[in-house]
Coordinates of C-alpha atoms in Angstrom, one line a residue:
X1 CA 0.0 -0.2 0.2
X2 CA 1.8 3.1 -1.2
X3 CA 1.4 5.6 1.8
X4 CA 1.8 9.3 0.5
X5 CA -1.9 8.4 -1.3
X6 CA -3.7 7.3 1.0
X7 CA -2.7 10.7 3.4
X8 CA -3.2 12.0 -0.1
X9 CA -6.7 10.6 -0.1
X10 CA -7.4 11.0 4.2
X11 CA -6.4 14.3 3.1
X12 CA -9.4 15.1 0.6
X13 CA -12.0 12.9 2.6
X14 CA -11.2 15.1 6.1
X15 CA -13.3 17.8 4.0
X16 CA -16.5 15.7 5.2
X17 CA -15.1 17.5 8.6
X18 CA -16.0 21.0 8.4
X19 CA -18.9 19.6 6.3
X20 CA -20.1 17.6 9.3
X21 CA -19.3 21.1 11.8
X22 CA -21.4 22.9 8.5
X23 CA -24.3 20.7 9.2
X24 CA -24.3 20.2 13.0
X25 CA -23.8 24.2 13.4
X26 CA -27.9 25.0 12.6
X27 CA -29.8 22.7 14.2
X28 CA -27.6 21.8 17.5
X29 CA -30.5 23.0 19.6
X30 CA -33.0 21.5 17.7
X31 CA -30.4 17.7 18.7
X32 CA -33.0 14.3 20.4
X33 CA -30.2 12.3 21.0
X34 CA -27.2 13.2 24.1
X35 CA -23.7 15.2 23.3
X36 CA -22.0 12.6 24.3
X37 CA -23.7 10.0 22.5
X38 CA -23.8 12.5 18.8
X39 CA -20.5 13.3 19.0
X40 CA -18.8 9.8 19.5
X41 CA -21.2 8.0 16.8
X42 CA -19.9 11.6 14.6
X43 CA -15.9 10.6 15.9
X44 CA -16.4 7.2 14.6
X45 CA -18.2 8.2 11.1
X46 CA -16.1 10.3 9.9
X47 CA -12.8 8.4 12.1
X48 CA -14.5 5.8 8.7
X49 CA -14.7 8.6 6.1
X50 CA -11.4 9.3 6.4
X51 CA -8.5 6.7 7.0
X52 CA -11.1 3.8 6.0
X53 CA -11.8 5.6 2.3
X54 CA -8.9 7.0 2.3
X55 CA -7.0 3.2 2.9
X56 CA -9.2 2.0 0.1
X57 CA -9.3 4.4 -2.3
X58 CA -5.2 4.0 -2.4
X59 CA -5.7 0.4 -2.6
X60 CA -8.5 0.2 -5.3
X61 CA -8.1 3.7 -7.6
X62 CA -11.5 5.1 -7.1
X63 CA -11.9 8.6 -6.3
X64 CA -12.9 10.0 -3.6
X65 CA -16.0 11.4 -4.3
X66 CA -16.9 8.0 -5.8
X67 CA -16.4 7.4 -2.2
X68 CA -17.9 9.6 -0.4
X69 CA -21.3 10.0 -2.1
X70 CA -22.4 6.7 -1.2
X71 CA -21.0 7.7 2.2
X72 CA -23.6 10.5 2.7
X73 CA -26.8 8.3 2.6
X74 CA -25.2 7.2 5.6
X75 CA -25.1 10.5 6.9
X76 CA -27.3 11.2 5.9
X77 CA -29.4 9.3 8.1
X78 CA -27.8 9.3 11.3
X79 CA -28.1 13.2 11.4
X80 CA -32.1 12.5 10.8
X81 CA -32.1 9.8 13.7
X82 CA -30.1 12.4 15.6
X83 CA -32.4 15.8 15.4
X84 CA -35.4 16.8 16.0
X85 CA -36.8 19.0 13.6
X86 CA -38.9 18.1 10.4
X87 CA -37.4 16.3 6.9
X88 CA -37.4 19.1 5.0
X89 CA -35.2 21.4 7.5
X90 CA -32.6 18.6 7.8
X91 CA -32.2 18.2 4.3
X92 CA -31.8 22.2 3.3
X93 CA -28.9 22.4 6.0
X94 CA -27.8 18.7 5.0
X95 CA -27.6 19.7 1.0
X96 CA -26.0 23.9 2.9
X97 CA -23.2 21.7 3.8
X98 CA -23.3 20.1 0.8
X99 CA -23.1 22.5 -1.2
X100 CA -19.6 25.1 0.0
X101 CA -17.7 21.4 0.7
X102 CA -18.6 21.5 -3.1
X103 CA -18.4 24.9 -3.6
X104 CA -14.7 24.9 -1.8
X105 CA -13.7 21.4 -3.2
X106 CA -14.2 23.0 -6.8
X107 CA -13.1 26.8 -6.1
X108 CA -9.4 24.4 -5.3
X109 CA -9.2 22.2 -8.2
X110 CA -9.2 26.1 -9.9
X111 CA -6.7 28.2 -8.4
X112 CA -4.6 25.0 -7.7
X113 CA -4.1 24.1 -11.6
X114 CA -0.4 25.0 -11.5
X115 CA 0.7 22.3 -9.0
X116 CA -1.2 20.0 -10.7
X117 CA -0.3 19.4 -13.7
X118 CA 2.4 17.3 -13.4
X119 CA -0.1 14.9 -11.0
X120 CA -0.9 11.6 -12.6
X121 CA -3.1 10.5 -9.2
X122 CA -6.9 11.3 -9.5
X123 CA -6.6 12.8 -5.9
X124 CA -5.1 16.1 -5.7
X125 CA -1.1 16.4 -4.1
X126 CA -1.0 17.4 -0.1
X127 CA -0.7 21.1 -0.8
X128 CA -3.0 21.3 -3.0
X129 CA -5.4 18.9 -0.8
X130 CA -4.5 20.9 2.5
X131 CA -5.1 24.7 0.9
X132 CA -9.2 22.3 -0.4
X133 CA -9.6 22.2 3.1
X134 CA -8.1 25.2 4.1
X135 CA -11.2 26.7 1.7
X136 CA -13.9 24.9 3.6
X137 CA -12.3 26.4 7.1
X138 CA -12.6 30.4 5.8
X139 CA -16.1 29.9 3.8
X140 CA -17.7 27.7 7.1
X141 CA -16.3 30.3 9.4
X142 CA -18.3 33.2 7.1
X143 CA -21.7 31.0 7.5
X144 CA -21.4 30.6 10.5
X145 CA -23.5 33.5 12.8
X146 CA -25.9 32.8 10.0
X147 CA -26.2 28.9 10.1
X148 CA -26.0 29.4 14.0
X149 CA -28.6 32.4 14.8
X150 CA -30.6 33.4 11.2
X151 CA -30.8 29.5 10.5
X152 CA -33.4 28.5 13.6
X153 CA -34.4 32.6 13.5
X154 CA -35.7 30.6 10.1
X155 CA -36.3 27.4 11.1
X156 CA -38.9 29.1 13.8
X157 CA -40.6 31.6 12.1
X158 CA -44.4 29.1 11.7
X159 CA -45.6 30.4 8.3
X160 CA -43.1 28.9 6.2
X161 CA -43.2 25.5 8.2
X162 CA -45.2 24.8 4.3
X163 CA -42.4 25.7 1.9
X164 CA -39.4 23.7 3.2
X165 CA -40.3 21.0 1.0
X166 CA -40.1 24.0 -2.3
X167 CA -36.8 25.2 -0.4
X168 CA -34.9 22.7 -0.6
X169 CA -34.3 23.1 -4.0
X170 CA -32.2 25.7 -3.8
X171 CA -28.8 24.0 -2.3
X172 CA -29.6 21.0 -3.9
X173 CA -29.5 22.3 -7.7
X174 CA -26.7 25.1 -7.3
X175 CA -24.4 22.1 -5.6
X176 CA -25.1 19.4 -8.6
X177 CA -24.7 23.0 -10.4
X178 CA -21.5 23.3 -8.7
X179 CA -20.5 19.8 -8.9
X180 CA -20.3 19.6 -12.2
X181 CA -18.6 22.7 -13.3
X182 CA -15.5 20.5 -11.9
X183 CA -12.5 20.3 -13.8
X184 CA -12.1 17.2 -15.2
X185 CA -8.5 17.9 -15.7
X186 CA -6.0 20.4 -14.6
X187 CA -5.2 20.4 -18.7
X188 CA -8.7 21.8 -18.8
X189 CA -8.4 24.5 -16.5
X190 CA -5.3 25.4 -17.5
X191 CA -6.8 26.5 -20.9
X192 CA -7.0 30.7 -22.5
X193 CA -8.1 32.8 -19.5
X194 CA -10.6 29.6 -18.0
X195 CA -8.9 30.1 -15.0
X196 CA -8.4 33.7 -14.3
X197 CA -12.5 34.1 -14.8
X198 CA -13.8 31.6 -12.6
X199 CA -11.1 33.0 -9.9
X200 CA -13.3 36.0 -10.0
X201 CA -16.5 34.7 -10.9
X202 CA -16.9 31.6 -9.7
X203 CA -16.5 33.9 -5.6
X204 CA -20.6 34.7 -6.7
X205 CA -21.6 31.7 -5.6
X206 CA -21.5 31.6 -1.8
X207 CA -21.9 35.3 -2.1
X208 CA -25.0 35.2 -3.8
X209 CA -26.2 32.0 -1.6
X210 CA -25.1 34.6 1.9
X211 CA -26.9 37.3 0.2
X212 CA -30.2 35.7 0.0
X213 CA -30.1 33.5 3.6
X214 CA -30.6 37.1 4.4
X215 CA -32.7 38.1 2.5
X216 CA -34.8 35.2 3.2
X217 CA -34.5 35.5 6.9
X218 CA -35.1 39.2 7.1
X219 CA -38.1 38.5 5.0
X220 CA -39.5 35.6 7.9
X221 CA -38.5 38.4 11.1
X222 CA -41.7 40.4 8.8
X223 CA -43.9 37.4 8.7
X224 CA -43.1 37.3 12.9
X225 CA -44.3 41.3 12.7
X226 CA -46.9 40.2 10.7
X227 CA -48.6 37.8 12.9
X228 CA -47.6 39.4 16.2
X229 CA -50.0 41.6 14.8
X230 CA -52.7 39.2 14.0
X231 CA -51.8 37.7 17.3
X232 CA -53.8 41.3 18.6
X233 CA -56.2 41.1 15.9
X234 CA -57.4 38.7 17.1
X235 CA -57.7 39.8 20.5
X236 CA -59.6 43.0 19.1
X237 CA -61.5 40.5 17.5
X238 CA -62.3 38.7 20.7
X239 CA -62.9 41.4 22.9
X240 CA -65.9 42.3 20.7
X241 CA -67.3 39.9 20.7
X242 CA -67.2 39.6 24.8
X243 CA -68.4 43.3 24.6
X244 CA -71.5 42.6 22.0
X245 CA -72.9 39.5 24.8
X246 CA -72.4 41.7 27.9
X247 CA -73.8 44.5 25.7
X248 CA -76.6 42.1 25.0
X249 CA -77.0 40.4 28.1
X250 CA -77.2 43.9 30.4
X251 CA -80.3 44.3 28.0
X252 CA -82.0 41.3 27.8
X253 CA -82.0 41.9 32.4
X254 CA -83.1 45.2 31.4
X255 CA -85.6 45.0 29.9
X256 CA -86.8 41.8 32.2
X257 CA -86.9 43.9 35.6
X258 CA -88.9 46.3 33.2
X259 CA -91.7 43.9 32.3
X260 CA -90.8 41.8 36.0
X261 CA -94.5 43.3 37.5
X262 CA -96.4 43.4 34.7
X263 CA -95.4 39.3 35.1
X264 CA -95.8 39.0 38.1
X265 CA -99.9 40.0 37.9
X266 CA -100.5 38.1 34.5
X267 CA -99.0 34.7 36.3
X268 CA -101.5 35.4 39.8
X269 CA -104.2 36.1 38.0
X270 CA -103.3 32.6 35.6
X271 CA -103.1 30.6 38.8
X272 CA -106.3 31.8 41.0
X273 CA -107.6 30.7 37.4
X274 CA -106.3 27.4 38.1
X275 CA -104.4 27.6 34.3
X276 CA -101.8 25.8 36.1
X277 CA -99.8 25.2 32.4
X278 CA -100.5 28.1 31.0
X279 CA -98.9 29.7 33.1
X280 CA -96.0 27.4 33.3
X281 CA -96.2 28.2 29.7
X282 CA -96.0 31.3 29.9
X283 CA -93.1 31.6 31.7
X284 CA -91.1 29.3 29.3
X285 CA -89.2 32.0 27.5
X286 CA -88.6 33.9 30.3
X287 CA -86.8 31.1 32.3
X288 CA -84.8 30.9 29.4
X289 CA -83.7 34.3 28.5
X290 CA -82.7 34.7 32.3
X291 CA -80.5 31.3 32.2
X292 CA -78.2 32.7 29.8
X293 CA -76.1 35.1 32.3
X294 CA -73.3 36.6 31.4
X295 CA -69.8 34.8 33.0
X296 CA -67.3 37.2 33.3
X297 CA -64.3 34.2 34.2
X298 CA -61.4 37.3 34.5
X299 CA -61.3 40.4 35.6
X300 CA -58.7 42.0 33.0
X301 CA -60.9 42.1 30.1
X302 CA -58.7 40.6 27.8
X303 CA -58.2 37.4 29.1
X304 CA -61.2 37.0 30.0
X305 CA -61.7 37.6 26.0
X306 CA -59.8 35.3 25.4
X307 CA -61.2 32.3 27.5
X308 CA -64.7 33.1 26.7
X309 CA -63.2 32.3 23.7
X310 CA -62.2 29.2 23.9
X311 CA -64.8 28.5 26.9
X312 CA -67.1 28.0 23.7
X313 CA -64.8 26.4 21.4
X314 CA -64.6 23.5 24.4
X315 CA -67.6 23.1 25.2
X316 CA -69.3 23.3 21.3
X317 CA -67.3 19.8 21.6
X318 CA -67.4 18.6 24.2
X319 CA -64.4 19.7 26.4
X320 CA -64.7 20.9 29.8
X321 CA -62.4 23.9 31.0
X322 CA -61.7 24.6 34.2
X323 CA -60.6 28.1 35.2
X324 CA -58.2 29.5 37.5
X325 CA -57.1 33.4 36.8
X326 CA -55.8 35.5 39.4
X327 CA -54.6 38.8 37.4
X328 CA -54.7 42.5 37.5
X329 CA -55.9 45.2 34.8
X330 CA -52.6 45.6 33.8
X331 CA -50.4 42.1 32.5
X332 CA -46.0 42.5 32.7
X333 CA -46.8 41.0 29.1
X334 CA -48.1 42.6 25.6
X335 CA -51.6 41.3 25.1
X336 CA -50.8 40.6 21.6
X337 CA -48.8 37.5 22.7
X338 CA -50.3 37.2 26.8
X339 CA -53.3 36.2 23.5
X340 CA -51.0 34.0 21.5
X341 CA -49.4 32.4 24.1
X342 CA -53.0 31.7 25.6
X343 CA -54.8 30.8 22.6
X344 CA -52.0 28.1 20.9
X345 CA -52.0 26.2 24.9
X346 CA -55.5 25.8 24.8
X347 CA -56.8 24.7 21.7
X348 CA -53.5 22.1 21.9
X349 CA -55.0 21.2 24.7
X350 CA -58.8 21.1 24.0
X351 CA -57.5 19.4 20.4
X352 CA -56.2 16.6 23.2
X353 CA -58.9 16.8 25.2
X354 CA -61.7 16.5 21.7
X355 CA -59.9 12.8 21.6
X356 CA -60.8 10.8 25.2
X357 CA -63.2 10.1 27.1
X358 CA -66.1 10.2 29.6
X359 CA -64.3 12.9 33.1
X360 CA -61.0 12.7 31.0
X361 CA -62.5 15.9 28.7
X362 CA -61.0 18.3 30.4
X363 CA -58.2 21.6 30.7
X364 CA -57.2 23.1 33.5
X365 CA -55.6 27.0 33.5
X366 CA -54.7 28.5 36.1
X367 CA -52.7 31.9 35.8
X368 CA -51.8 34.0 38.4
X369 CA -49.3 36.8 38.9
X370 CA -46.0 36.8 41.5
X371 CA -44.7 38.7 43.0
X372 CA -43.5 41.9 41.9
X373 CA -44.6 41.0 38.5
X374 CA -44.0 38.2 36.8
X375 CA -46.5 36.0 35.2
X376 CA -47.4 32.0 36.4
X377 CA -49.6 30.1 33.6
X378 CA -49.9 26.1 33.5
X379 CA -52.1 24.7 31.8
X380 CA -52.9 20.0 32.2
X381 CA -54.9 17.9 30.4
X382 CA -54.3 14.3 29.5
X383 CA -54.2 12.6 26.2
X384 CA -54.2 10.0 24.1
X385 CA -51.0 7.9 22.4
X386 CA -47.1 8.3 23.8
X387 CA -45.3 11.9 23.6
X388 CA -41.7 12.2 23.4
X389 CA -39.4 15.2 24.5
X390 CA -36.7 16.6 22.3
X391 CA -33.8 18.3 24.6
X392 CA -35.8 22.0 24.1
X393 CA -38.4 19.9 26.3
X394 CA -40.9 20.4 23.0
X395 CA -42.8 17.2 21.3
X396 CA -40.8 15.0 18.6
X397 CA -44.4 15.1 16.4
X398 CA -43.9 14.1 12.8
X399 CA -46.9 14.9 11.4
X400 CA -47.5 18.0 9.2
X401 CA -47.6 21.6 10.8
X402 CA -48.0 19.9 15.2
X403 CA -45.4 21.3 17.4
X404 CA -45.5 24.6 15.1
X405 CA -47.9 26.5 18.3
X406 CA -46.4 25.4 20.9
X407 CA -42.1 26.8 19.2
X408 CA -43.9 30.2 18.8
X409 CA -45.6 29.8 22.6
X410 CA -41.7 29.0 23.7
X411 CA -40.7 31.9 21.2
X412 CA -42.8 34.6 23.2
X413 CA -41.2 32.8 26.5
X414 CA -38.2 33.8 25.8
X415 CA -38.6 37.4 24.3
X416 CA -39.9 38.2 28.4
X417 CA -36.9 35.9 29.6
X418 CA -39.5 33.6 31.1
X419 CA -38.9 29.7 30.4
X420 CA -41.2 27.3 30.0
X421 CA -41.7 23.8 30.6
X422 CA -43.4 21.0 29.7
X423 CA -43.7 17.8 31.5
X424 CA -45.7 13.9 31.0
X425 CA -46.0 11.8 33.6
X426 CA -49.2 9.1 33.2
X427 CA -51.0 10.2 30.2
X428 CA -50.9 13.7 31.2
X429 CA -49.7 16.9 30.2
X430 CA -48.4 19.8 31.4
X431 CA -47.1 23.3 30.8
X432 CA -45.3 25.4 33.4
X433 CA -44.4 29.3 31.9
X434 CA -42.6 32.0 33.5
X435 CA -43.0 35.5 32.5
X436 CA -41.5 39.0 33.9
X437 CA -42.1 42.3 32.0
X438 CA -39.7 43.9 30.5
X439 CA -37.6 46.6 32.0

């Protein structure tokens, strides 16, 4: 076995290290396995690819790409297993890592072409391989903030959830194009001005990708702001509905009080005449109006509107909601955020309780204040089936659009420097939240 050739293949295959780092950065905090397991598995797979692949390529004479492409399938299977995001999001991150490292290889081929003119092997010389590896590390560093900050923000934008299947196409197609552009031999690169033109033009590929990612992030941020405005509008609608209900109730009770004397006189006459059935018939619509009482669930107007809205929904689905509030007129958080948090949590709880039977169709909501200005929310309900929580404490699910509401709630809680804990025990799902008033 030619040791020099094996080392050169190993250096070329070491491109999988920056590729793995670039792929993991956006999804690191969405892992569903422990860190020792993640890094242990990564070390084993990278060692197998670099060392084992280097030996196999040196012995058989195949190119490193011919070995890496099949290995990428195994990498993605492990990648998919270790992280809890949806498959389209993970595929996007994986394809982006492949794009940046594929670009680095292609660019290195043009950059090191003079060094490779006398190289008879299908593998970089040691110097060219190290340059290629260095280019990948540099571009990984350039994209680091985008991958660590912007990508997670994009993944938490609820309105983009259904778009990732389409967005995956861009990095996959670009990666294929970059790999196709990689010259077969150094002699082809040195033809005319091709090398100089490519060295100037090719960096536009990652530059455009970086620019588009940031534009995409900016648009997602605006969409999040629009969603918040929608929550505010929803709250206004709930308050308006509650106002109309209160006004109708006051009008009805006023009419009953105004006509009460006439009703008593007429009913007395019917009873004196022994017309009991007619008196009952006359009383029926009056009692119906009296029984339609206005229910004030919470003294805080905004929260009362939200609670009444979801209480109506629960009643229509034969679910009982037990409400307990200890709030003042002024909330420590924005009312639109309160609408989003309560709405998502209570709606999820009602949907879960709806799947059950009998006394289990119950949702318990407890909301209060702790001094000085801390909002405490606890919502628990029974659920059907089995739930697994990821490293972020959120339910792991592959169902479309499931879990979006809880991610939205977590984002709001974190904006207020608060905490959200989810517990599942003996078929009970419990969400506990602390949020603090902004300074």
